[in-house]
Amino acid sequence: MTALAPTDKPAAQSILEKIGAGNIVVLVLLALYPAVASDFFLTQIGAYSLILGMISLSLMLLAGYGGMVSLAQISVAGIAGYTVAIFGLNNSGVHGFGWPFWIVVPIATLVAAGASALIGVISNRTEGIYTIMITLAIATAFFYFTQQNYSLFNGFPGYTGIRAPEFWGVNWRDPMPFYYLCLGFAVVAYAAVLYGSRSTYGLTVQAVRDNPRRMRALGFNVTAHKVVAYFYAGIIAGLAGVLLVWFNGRISPGTINVSAAINVLIIAVIGGMRHPIGPFLGAVVVVLMQTFAIDIVGAERFNTLIGLFFLVIVFVSPDGLLGLWGRIKPHLAQESLRSGP
Amino acid sequence: MSTLERPGASAGLSGGGGITKRQAWGIVWLLAAALFAWLMLGVWPDWVNAILTSKKAFASAVLNGLTLAGLYFLVASGFTLVFGLMRNVNLAHGSLYLLGAYIGYEVATRSGYWLLGVAAGFVVLALVGLVMQVLVFRRLEGDDLRQTLVTIGISIVAADLMLAVWTGTTYQIVTPAWLDGAVGLPIITAVKSNGEAVFLRYPFYRLVVLGVAIVIGVGLWLMLNRTRVGMMIRAGVDDRAMLSASGINVHAVFAIVFAIGAGLAGFAGVVGGSALSVAPGEDVRYLLASLVVVIVGGMGSITGAAIGALLIGLAEQIGLVYFPTYGIVLTFVIMVVVLAVRPQGIMGKAR
């Protein structure tokens, strides 16, 4: 905890300056993080937060820019994870073709993105709040399917013994390389979303979110834009799914169950969906709570704690911690002016 | 058969002719119903047995599907009413079901009266629904997404607290003696070599569940279509602002609907917990069932919920018998097909 505090606090402040310099400061701090963090903080907190943050980022992309709250993003990540287990190596004695990682990872990402686009096609038959219902139904159905089906998903036990590869003389399973691997992927995803949100396509998607009828009248293919957004979100969630399966070393229906699907939403809502940094912020908060709440309320009642925290955030600040910060910041600035010399 | 179908097909194309499209559909439904009646009541020749494994397996699957559909209808009708009227996607609906089941279990085992447990399940959950509506949802009116997020938060906390109180043990609510046992049905499963017919025996309680679901379904329909409150609810589903403008206390109507919806979920919990079992995780199962039933049947429609429940219940049980590991896919396929053909659901209104 003490090791994390100094790196985390300035990070949260500089992000909210919402300028390029802020991003660079955060990146430098995150890159220097391994210098102060133990192996536990590096993987169980650092890498895990980055992975969960990426999955939530894919939700933030859809919900924040597209107005489509999809609860099936963990299923998309899970599809990538299962693809890695099936085409790569696993210990379960089912499938496991043993293809090299540089083929498996692109395949897994593309399969996930394709699945995500398909979910987009299905859920875009209706609009608004229906999306949540349809994607939740898809996520739940997929969870039950992986649990029942042994020929493809190996049922309840799932796949074990999936390992991050070794290349360039580096064993990417070790804490520090794995942290940098996650950081690299997360930074690329974050930058892509930030850049994409300012591109013509990104602006079009945001316009579709704000007024689909007008955009349709202007001649834009609303559904196609949304489905493409699902595809991009699927790439991010798919990459995160690959990292997640390497992180856990296994994938089973438990990884993608309904509470996992809802966890992704909780992270995005707690962090805030106005800016791509929100999901990462939320992931850090949730992972820290997950790790240290055990000391406060005991491991058993963690869900009550996170649920209540989530309820408070939804009631107090619909834009999550980012929105909360946005409201407090002006007051703080005034305080510092008054108390200043 | 082909002569009957031809005029229907031509009517569908031209719109004129002897038979309207509606009549053609009627004939198709009639034929399907006749085929189904024969499958259930008739004695199967060998080739049908060869395709569908056995008459007993098929008939049991259909009956199980029907009783499950009854249960799904009880849960989903509350969900669809609440959604139709308030645009509130209550993702804590599964938790209401499970809480009802636990409360029913406690009351039934402690008092020894099963019926008291059923009543308690309904009443307590109706009160819980009332409290949820007044304390939580009224504050977030008109904000669909936040209401939904709140219900997700509630379902997480509720699931965890229920786990704390009732642990992970699986409970079985004991039904009274007069509901136990099996009854013979006029469905011939096989004919013995001496010409004697073997009839299907089926648990009496499951038939009661089906009967109760039908009674409640009819009751709901009557309430919605024949009473003053029902009229208000229907008006609210169509145009909430206008209902409020015509001097009705909309909040009172909302509270009534939420209480009925939550109460039905609790009721279904006790009834379902007696037929199957009560355990953590059941909340998710019934939430999924409600979601799919309502997506398939159409939001805000009781008839739609009945049709959706029938489709999903039958698909689930028949899928379980004929392709066990892909059963859930069948449910999913039904949902996707309905969304593709009729995005608003079978009985949903186009908007």
XYZ file of C-alpha atoms in Angstrom, chain A residues 69 71 122-123 125-126 129-130 132-138 140-146 148-152 258 262 265-266 269 273 300-308 310-311 313-318, chain B residues 79 83 87 89 91 136 139-140 144-146 148-150 152-157 160-161 163-164 281 284-285 287-288 291-292 294-295 299 324-329 332 335-336 339-344 351:
100
model
C -23.789 -0.372 -22.854
C -22.362 -6.386 -20.909
C -27.674 -8.745 -32.915
C -27.994 -6.112 -30.202
C -31.717 -4.660 -33.842
C -33.084 -2.503 -31.041
C -31.755 0.225 -22.788
C -32.530 -2.940 -24.753
C -28.056 -3.967 -21.892
C -30.713 -6.670 -21.764
C -29.698 -8.360 -24.994
C -25.972 -8.300 -24.263
C -26.559 -9.552 -20.714
C -28.638 -12.383 -22.158
C -25.837 -13.163 -24.620
C -25.254 -15.367 -19.626
C -26.101 -17.758 -22.439
C -22.428 -17.944 -23.441
C -21.451 -18.681 -19.836
C -23.963 -21.549 -19.589
C -22.890 -22.803 -23.010
C -19.187 -22.983 -22.077
C -22.326 -27.388 -20.715
C -20.204 -27.933 -23.775
C -17.229 -30.243 -23.478
C -16.328 -30.795 -27.117
C -15.242 -27.208 -27.717
C -22.251 -13.043 -14.992
C -20.996 -7.061 -14.338
C -19.410 -2.555 -16.041
C -18.735 -1.684 -12.397
C -18.908 3.139 -14.072
C -17.016 6.786 -19.015
C -16.661 -13.311 2.117
C -18.421 -9.953 2.132
C -16.347 -8.259 -0.540
C -19.251 -8.201 -2.996
C -21.444 -6.304 -0.549
C -18.735 -3.685 -0.160
C -18.132 -3.262 -3.886
C -21.869 -3.313 -4.566
C -22.525 -0.568 -2.028
C -20.985 1.091 -6.821
C -24.457 2.181 -5.662
C -21.097 6.189 -7.114
C -24.199 5.743 -9.294
C -26.256 7.894 -6.942
C -23.678 10.571 -6.197
C -21.762 10.859 -9.424
C -23.101 9.343 -12.650
C -40.514 -8.079 -15.160
C -40.532 -2.558 -17.825
C -39.059 1.656 -18.658
C -35.056 -2.773 -16.548
C -31.932 -6.564 -13.272
C -34.823 4.138 -5.048
C -35.484 9.320 -7.236
C -34.047 8.317 -10.592
C -33.097 4.486 -17.736
C -29.409 3.764 -17.548
C -28.922 4.847 -13.955
C -30.579 -0.180 -14.507
C -27.173 0.375 -12.923
C -28.823 0.717 -9.529
C -27.351 -4.214 -10.885
C -25.834 -2.830 -7.676
C -28.803 -4.055 -5.659
C -28.587 -7.515 -7.202
C -24.882 -7.797 -6.294
C -25.444 -6.742 -2.697
C -23.960 -11.530 -1.356
C -26.154 -10.919 1.683
C -25.194 -15.995 0.588
C -24.227 -14.710 4.034
C -27.040 -18.887 -8.717
C -29.002 -15.446 -12.468
C -30.812 -18.353 -14.080
C -32.953 -13.335 -14.590
C -31.686 -14.800 -17.873
C -34.672 -11.357 -20.085
C -35.015 -13.836 -22.933
C -39.362 -10.645 -22.451
C -37.080 -9.991 -25.425
C -41.764 -5.715 -23.690
C -27.930 -31.907 -24.180
C -24.702 -29.923 -24.587
C -26.189 -27.487 -27.070
C -29.498 -26.899 -25.278
C -28.748 -23.308 -24.354
C -27.912 -22.549 -27.981
C -30.214 -18.256 -27.886
C -33.865 -14.971 -29.298
C -31.708 -14.064 -32.286
C -34.730 -10.096 -32.949
C -33.902 -10.509 -36.629
C -37.492 -10.866 -37.776
C -39.341 -8.796 -35.205
C -36.985 -6.633 -33.134
C -39.763 -5.441 -30.822
C -42.243 2.245 -31.912
